[in-house]
Coordinates of C-alpha atoms and ligand atoms in Angstrom, one line a residue:
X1 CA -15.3 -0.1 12.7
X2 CA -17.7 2.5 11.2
X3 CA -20.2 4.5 13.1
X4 CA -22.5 6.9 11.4
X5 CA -24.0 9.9 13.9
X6 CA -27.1 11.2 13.3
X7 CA -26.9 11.9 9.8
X8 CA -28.7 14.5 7.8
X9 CA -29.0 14.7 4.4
X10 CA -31.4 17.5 2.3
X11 CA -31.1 17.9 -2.0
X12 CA -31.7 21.9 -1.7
X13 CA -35.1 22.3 -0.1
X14 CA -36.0 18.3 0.1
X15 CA -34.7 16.2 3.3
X16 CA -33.8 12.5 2.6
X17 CA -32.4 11.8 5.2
X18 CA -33.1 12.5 9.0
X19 CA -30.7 11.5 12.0
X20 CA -29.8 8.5 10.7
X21 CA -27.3 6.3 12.4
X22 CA -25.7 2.8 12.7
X23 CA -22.7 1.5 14.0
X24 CA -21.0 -1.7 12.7
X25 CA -18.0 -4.0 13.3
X26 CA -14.8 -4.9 11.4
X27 CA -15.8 -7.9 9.5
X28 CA -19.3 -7.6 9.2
X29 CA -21.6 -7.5 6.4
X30 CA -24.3 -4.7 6.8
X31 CA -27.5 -5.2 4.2
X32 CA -28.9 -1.4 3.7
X33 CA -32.6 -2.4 3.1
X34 CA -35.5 -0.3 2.0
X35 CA -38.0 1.0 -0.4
X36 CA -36.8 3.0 -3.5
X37 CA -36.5 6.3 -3.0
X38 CA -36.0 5.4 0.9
X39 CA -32.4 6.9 0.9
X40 CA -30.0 4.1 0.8
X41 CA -27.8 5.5 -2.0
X42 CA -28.0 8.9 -0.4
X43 CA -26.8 7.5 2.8
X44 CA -23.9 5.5 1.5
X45 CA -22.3 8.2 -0.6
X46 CA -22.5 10.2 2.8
X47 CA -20.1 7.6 4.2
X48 CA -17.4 8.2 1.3
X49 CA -18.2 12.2 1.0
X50 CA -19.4 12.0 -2.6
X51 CA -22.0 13.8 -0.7
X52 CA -21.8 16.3 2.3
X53 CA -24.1 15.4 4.8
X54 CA -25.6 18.8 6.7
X55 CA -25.8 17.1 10.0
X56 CA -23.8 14.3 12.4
X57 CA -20.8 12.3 11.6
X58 CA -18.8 9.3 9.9
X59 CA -16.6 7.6 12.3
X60 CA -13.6 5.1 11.1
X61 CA -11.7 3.5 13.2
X62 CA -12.8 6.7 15.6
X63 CA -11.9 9.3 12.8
X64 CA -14.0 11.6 10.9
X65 CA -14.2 10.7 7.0
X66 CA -14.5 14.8 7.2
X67 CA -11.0 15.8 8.4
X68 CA -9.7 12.9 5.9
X69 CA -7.8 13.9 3.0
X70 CA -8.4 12.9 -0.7
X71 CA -5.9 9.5 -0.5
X72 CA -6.5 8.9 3.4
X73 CA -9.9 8.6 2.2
X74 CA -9.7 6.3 -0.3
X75 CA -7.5 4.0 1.6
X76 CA -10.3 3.4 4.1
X77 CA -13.7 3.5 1.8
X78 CA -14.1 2.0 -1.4
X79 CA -17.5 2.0 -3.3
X80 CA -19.1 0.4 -6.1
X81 CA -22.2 2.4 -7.3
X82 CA -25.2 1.0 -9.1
X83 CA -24.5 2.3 -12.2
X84 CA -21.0 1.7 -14.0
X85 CA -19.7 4.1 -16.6
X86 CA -18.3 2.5 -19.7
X87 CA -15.2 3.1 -21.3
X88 CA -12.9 1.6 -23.4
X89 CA -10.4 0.4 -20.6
X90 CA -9.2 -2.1 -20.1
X91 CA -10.6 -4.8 -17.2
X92 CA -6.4 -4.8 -15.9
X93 CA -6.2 -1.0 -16.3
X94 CA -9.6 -0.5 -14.3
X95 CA -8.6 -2.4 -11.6
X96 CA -5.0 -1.0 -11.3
X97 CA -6.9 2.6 -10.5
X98 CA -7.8 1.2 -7.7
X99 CA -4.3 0.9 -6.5
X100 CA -3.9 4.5 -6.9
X101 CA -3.9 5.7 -3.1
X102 CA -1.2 3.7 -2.4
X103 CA 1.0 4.8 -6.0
X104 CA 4.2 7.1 -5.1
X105 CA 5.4 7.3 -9.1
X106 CA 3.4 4.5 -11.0
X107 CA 2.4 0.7 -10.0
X108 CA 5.3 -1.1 -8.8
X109 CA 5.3 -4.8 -9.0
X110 CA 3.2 -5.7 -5.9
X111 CA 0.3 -3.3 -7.0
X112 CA 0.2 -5.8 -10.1
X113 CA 0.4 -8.8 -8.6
X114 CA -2.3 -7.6 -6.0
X115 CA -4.8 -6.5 -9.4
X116 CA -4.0 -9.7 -10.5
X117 CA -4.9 -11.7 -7.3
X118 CA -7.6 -10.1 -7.2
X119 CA -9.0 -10.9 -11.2
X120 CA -8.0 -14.4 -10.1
X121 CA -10.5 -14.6 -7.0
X122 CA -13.4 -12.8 -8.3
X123 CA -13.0 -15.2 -11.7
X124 CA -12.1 -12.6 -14.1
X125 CA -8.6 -13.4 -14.6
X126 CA -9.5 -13.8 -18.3
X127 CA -11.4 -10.9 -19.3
X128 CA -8.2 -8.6 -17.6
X129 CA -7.3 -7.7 -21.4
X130 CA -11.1 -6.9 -22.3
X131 CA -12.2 -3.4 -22.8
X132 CA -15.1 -2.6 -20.4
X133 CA -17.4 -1.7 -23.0
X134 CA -17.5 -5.2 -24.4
X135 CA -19.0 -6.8 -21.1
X136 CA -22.0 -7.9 -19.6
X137 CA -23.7 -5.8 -16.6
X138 CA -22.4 -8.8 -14.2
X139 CA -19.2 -8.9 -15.6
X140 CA -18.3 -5.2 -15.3
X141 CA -20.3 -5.8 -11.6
X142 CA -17.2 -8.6 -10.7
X143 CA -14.7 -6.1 -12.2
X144 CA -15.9 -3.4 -10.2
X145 CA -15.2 -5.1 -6.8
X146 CA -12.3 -6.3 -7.6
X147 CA -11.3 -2.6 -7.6
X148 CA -12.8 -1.5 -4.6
X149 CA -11.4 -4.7 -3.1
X150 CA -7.6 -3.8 -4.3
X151 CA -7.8 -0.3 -2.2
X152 CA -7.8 -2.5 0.6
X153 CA -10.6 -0.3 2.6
X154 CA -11.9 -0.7 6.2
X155 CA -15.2 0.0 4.8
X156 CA -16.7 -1.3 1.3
X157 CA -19.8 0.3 -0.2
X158 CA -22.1 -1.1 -2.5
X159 CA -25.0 -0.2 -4.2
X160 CA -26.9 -3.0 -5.5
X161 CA -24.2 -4.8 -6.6
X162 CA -26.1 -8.0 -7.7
X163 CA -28.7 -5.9 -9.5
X164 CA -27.8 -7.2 -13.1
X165 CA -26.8 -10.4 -12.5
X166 CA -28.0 -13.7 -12.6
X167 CA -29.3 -16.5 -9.8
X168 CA -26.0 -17.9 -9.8
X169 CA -23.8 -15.3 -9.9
X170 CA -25.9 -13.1 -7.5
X171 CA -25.3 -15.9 -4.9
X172 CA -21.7 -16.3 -5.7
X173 CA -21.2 -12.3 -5.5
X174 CA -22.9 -11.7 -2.3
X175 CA -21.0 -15.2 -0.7
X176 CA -17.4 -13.5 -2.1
X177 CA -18.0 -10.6 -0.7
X178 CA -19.1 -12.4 2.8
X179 CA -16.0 -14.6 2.6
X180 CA -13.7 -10.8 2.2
X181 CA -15.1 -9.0 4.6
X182 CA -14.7 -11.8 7.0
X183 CA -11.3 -12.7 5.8
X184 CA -10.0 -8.8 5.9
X185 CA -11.9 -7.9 8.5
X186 CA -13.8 -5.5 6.2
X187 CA -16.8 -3.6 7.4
X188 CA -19.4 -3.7 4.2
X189 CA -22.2 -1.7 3.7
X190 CA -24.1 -3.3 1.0
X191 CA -27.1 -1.8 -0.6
X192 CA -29.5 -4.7 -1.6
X193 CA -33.3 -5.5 -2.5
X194 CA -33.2 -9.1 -2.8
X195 CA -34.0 -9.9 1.2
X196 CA -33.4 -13.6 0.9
X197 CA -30.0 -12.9 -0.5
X198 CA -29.4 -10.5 2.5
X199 CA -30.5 -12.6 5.2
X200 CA -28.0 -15.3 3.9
X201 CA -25.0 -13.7 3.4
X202 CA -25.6 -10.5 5.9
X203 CA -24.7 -10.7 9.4
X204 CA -26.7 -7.3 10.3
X205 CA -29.6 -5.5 8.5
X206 CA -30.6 -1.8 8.7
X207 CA -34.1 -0.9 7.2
X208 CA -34.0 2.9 6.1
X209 CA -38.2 4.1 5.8
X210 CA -38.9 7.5 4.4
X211 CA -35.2 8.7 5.2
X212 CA -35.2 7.3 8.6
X213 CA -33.6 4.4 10.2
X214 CA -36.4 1.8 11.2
X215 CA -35.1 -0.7 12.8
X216 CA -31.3 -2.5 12.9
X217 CA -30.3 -5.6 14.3
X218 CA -29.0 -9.0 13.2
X219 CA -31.5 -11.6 11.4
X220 CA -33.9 -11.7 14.0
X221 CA -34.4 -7.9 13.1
X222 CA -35.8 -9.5 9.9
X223 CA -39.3 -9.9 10.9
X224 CA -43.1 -10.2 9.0
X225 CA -43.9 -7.3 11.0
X226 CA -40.9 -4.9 9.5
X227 CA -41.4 -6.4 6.3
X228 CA -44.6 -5.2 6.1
X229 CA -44.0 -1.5 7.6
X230 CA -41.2 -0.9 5.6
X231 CA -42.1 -2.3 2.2
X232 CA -45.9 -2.2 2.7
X233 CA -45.9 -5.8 1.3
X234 CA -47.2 -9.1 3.1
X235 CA -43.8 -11.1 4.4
X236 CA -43.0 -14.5 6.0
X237 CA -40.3 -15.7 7.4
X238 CA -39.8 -19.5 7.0
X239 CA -37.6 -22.2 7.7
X240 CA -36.2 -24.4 4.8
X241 CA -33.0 -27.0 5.5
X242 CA -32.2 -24.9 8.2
X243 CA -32.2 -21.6 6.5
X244 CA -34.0 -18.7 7.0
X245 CA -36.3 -17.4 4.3
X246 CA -38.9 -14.6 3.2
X247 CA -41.7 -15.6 1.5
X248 CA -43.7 -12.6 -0.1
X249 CA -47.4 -12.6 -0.4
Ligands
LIG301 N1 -29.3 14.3 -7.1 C1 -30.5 14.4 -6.6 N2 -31.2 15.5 -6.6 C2 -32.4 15.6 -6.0 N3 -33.1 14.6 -5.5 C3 -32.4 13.4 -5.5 C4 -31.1 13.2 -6.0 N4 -30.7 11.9 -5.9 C5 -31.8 11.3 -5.2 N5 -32.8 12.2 -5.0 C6 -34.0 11.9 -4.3 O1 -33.8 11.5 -3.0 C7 -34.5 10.5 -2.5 C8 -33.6 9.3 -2.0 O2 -32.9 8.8 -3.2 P1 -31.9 7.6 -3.1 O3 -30.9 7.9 -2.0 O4 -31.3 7.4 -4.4 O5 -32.9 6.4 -2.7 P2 -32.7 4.9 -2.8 O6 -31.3 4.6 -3.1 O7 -33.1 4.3 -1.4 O8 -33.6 4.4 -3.8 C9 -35.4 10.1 -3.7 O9 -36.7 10.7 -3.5 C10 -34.7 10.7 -4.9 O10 -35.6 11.0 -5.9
LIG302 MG1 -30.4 3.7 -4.7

């Protein structure tokens, strides 16, 4: 479980973020929503300490991420950002880093049979010999999780981690990470603007406005109402087959 206390976040003289704070669950899927510029990468990197916040607290499990050290850490959050760096390693090789926290003198047997689970369930078991600089944005997207899925956190950050991929595989990302949060009871924290994608595969949504949290809540947080005050855009939510929907416009 992760709870977030009234945090504050300022670059030098400019605040972005003002006591922000949200609690959720083992298991659950958390869709970070908002405008650009709102805050939502700001927040998340609070969570893992890539940034300091100046004020509150990040709770795991009842610990502070702040008296954590650098491998404790790493064993509770992993994080996908919204940009990937390139580099000529290899898919297999990128994901073993993942297994670093857990390394004592190299990667024993189980750390490559976990990488390789892993490639296998995110469909990129082929591609493990592939330099990284030779893929596709949604490729290097899949590879990416799978190494923030073999540190085996309690809490997964992403930031907008269908962003470059298509229909199909945006669906299939955001319904594999669903299925592993439930499965290993991970709490994720997912950074997304594509609200009909959230509300399906998201069991709570926090809306972040101007640095601030809005409103939080599960779908029926989602409203035409918040849609409108937070992205100053003209929202409906609809029924289609059963399934909830946003309609913009
Ligand atoms: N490294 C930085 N230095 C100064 N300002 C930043 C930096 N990163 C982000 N910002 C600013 O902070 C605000 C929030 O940014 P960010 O958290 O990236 O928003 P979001 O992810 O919601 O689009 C924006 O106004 C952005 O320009
Ligand atoms: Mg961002």
């Amino acid at each position: 479980m992760i709870e977030i206390q009234n945090i504050g976040f300022s670059y030098g003289k400019t605040r972005v973020l003002s006591d922000v704070s949200l609690k959720a669950k083992a298991g659950e899927c958390v869709a970070i929503l908002g405008n650009n510029g709102a805050g939502k990468s700001t927040l998340i990197t609070c969570v893992n300490r890539i940034r300091q916040p100046k004020k509150g607290e990040v709770l795991i499990d009842g610990r502070p991420v702040r008296r954590m050290g650098r491998r404790e850490l790493a064993q509770n959050v992993a994080y996908v950002a919204q940009k990937n760096e390139m580099s000529q390693t290899t898919v297999f090789d990128c994901v073993l880093l993942g297994r670093r926290p857990y390394m004592k003198w190299g990667a024993s047997g189980e750390d490559i049979e976990k990488c390789l689970a892993m490639l296998r369930r995110v469909g990129m078991e082929e591609f493990q010999l592939r330099s990284l600089d030779e893929m596709s944005g949604g490729e290097l997207q899949k590879v990416m999780l799978a190494r923030a899925l073999v540190q085996e956190p309690k809490v997964l950050l992403l930031d907008e981690p269908t962003s470059s991929l298509d229909p199909k595989n945006q669906y299939e990302m955001m319904a594999l990470v669903r299925e592993l949060a439930h499965e290993r009871q991970i709490t994720v924290l997912v950074v997304i603007h594509d609200l009909n994608l959230a509300i399906r595969y998201c069991d709570r949504f926090f809306f972040l406005k101007n640095g601030k949290g809005y409103c939080y809540g599960d779908s029926q947080a989602v409203t035409d109402d918040v849609i409108r005050d937070v992205y100053g855009i003209c929202g409906h939510i609809a029924k289609i087959d059963g399934k909830k929907v946003v309609v913009i416009g």
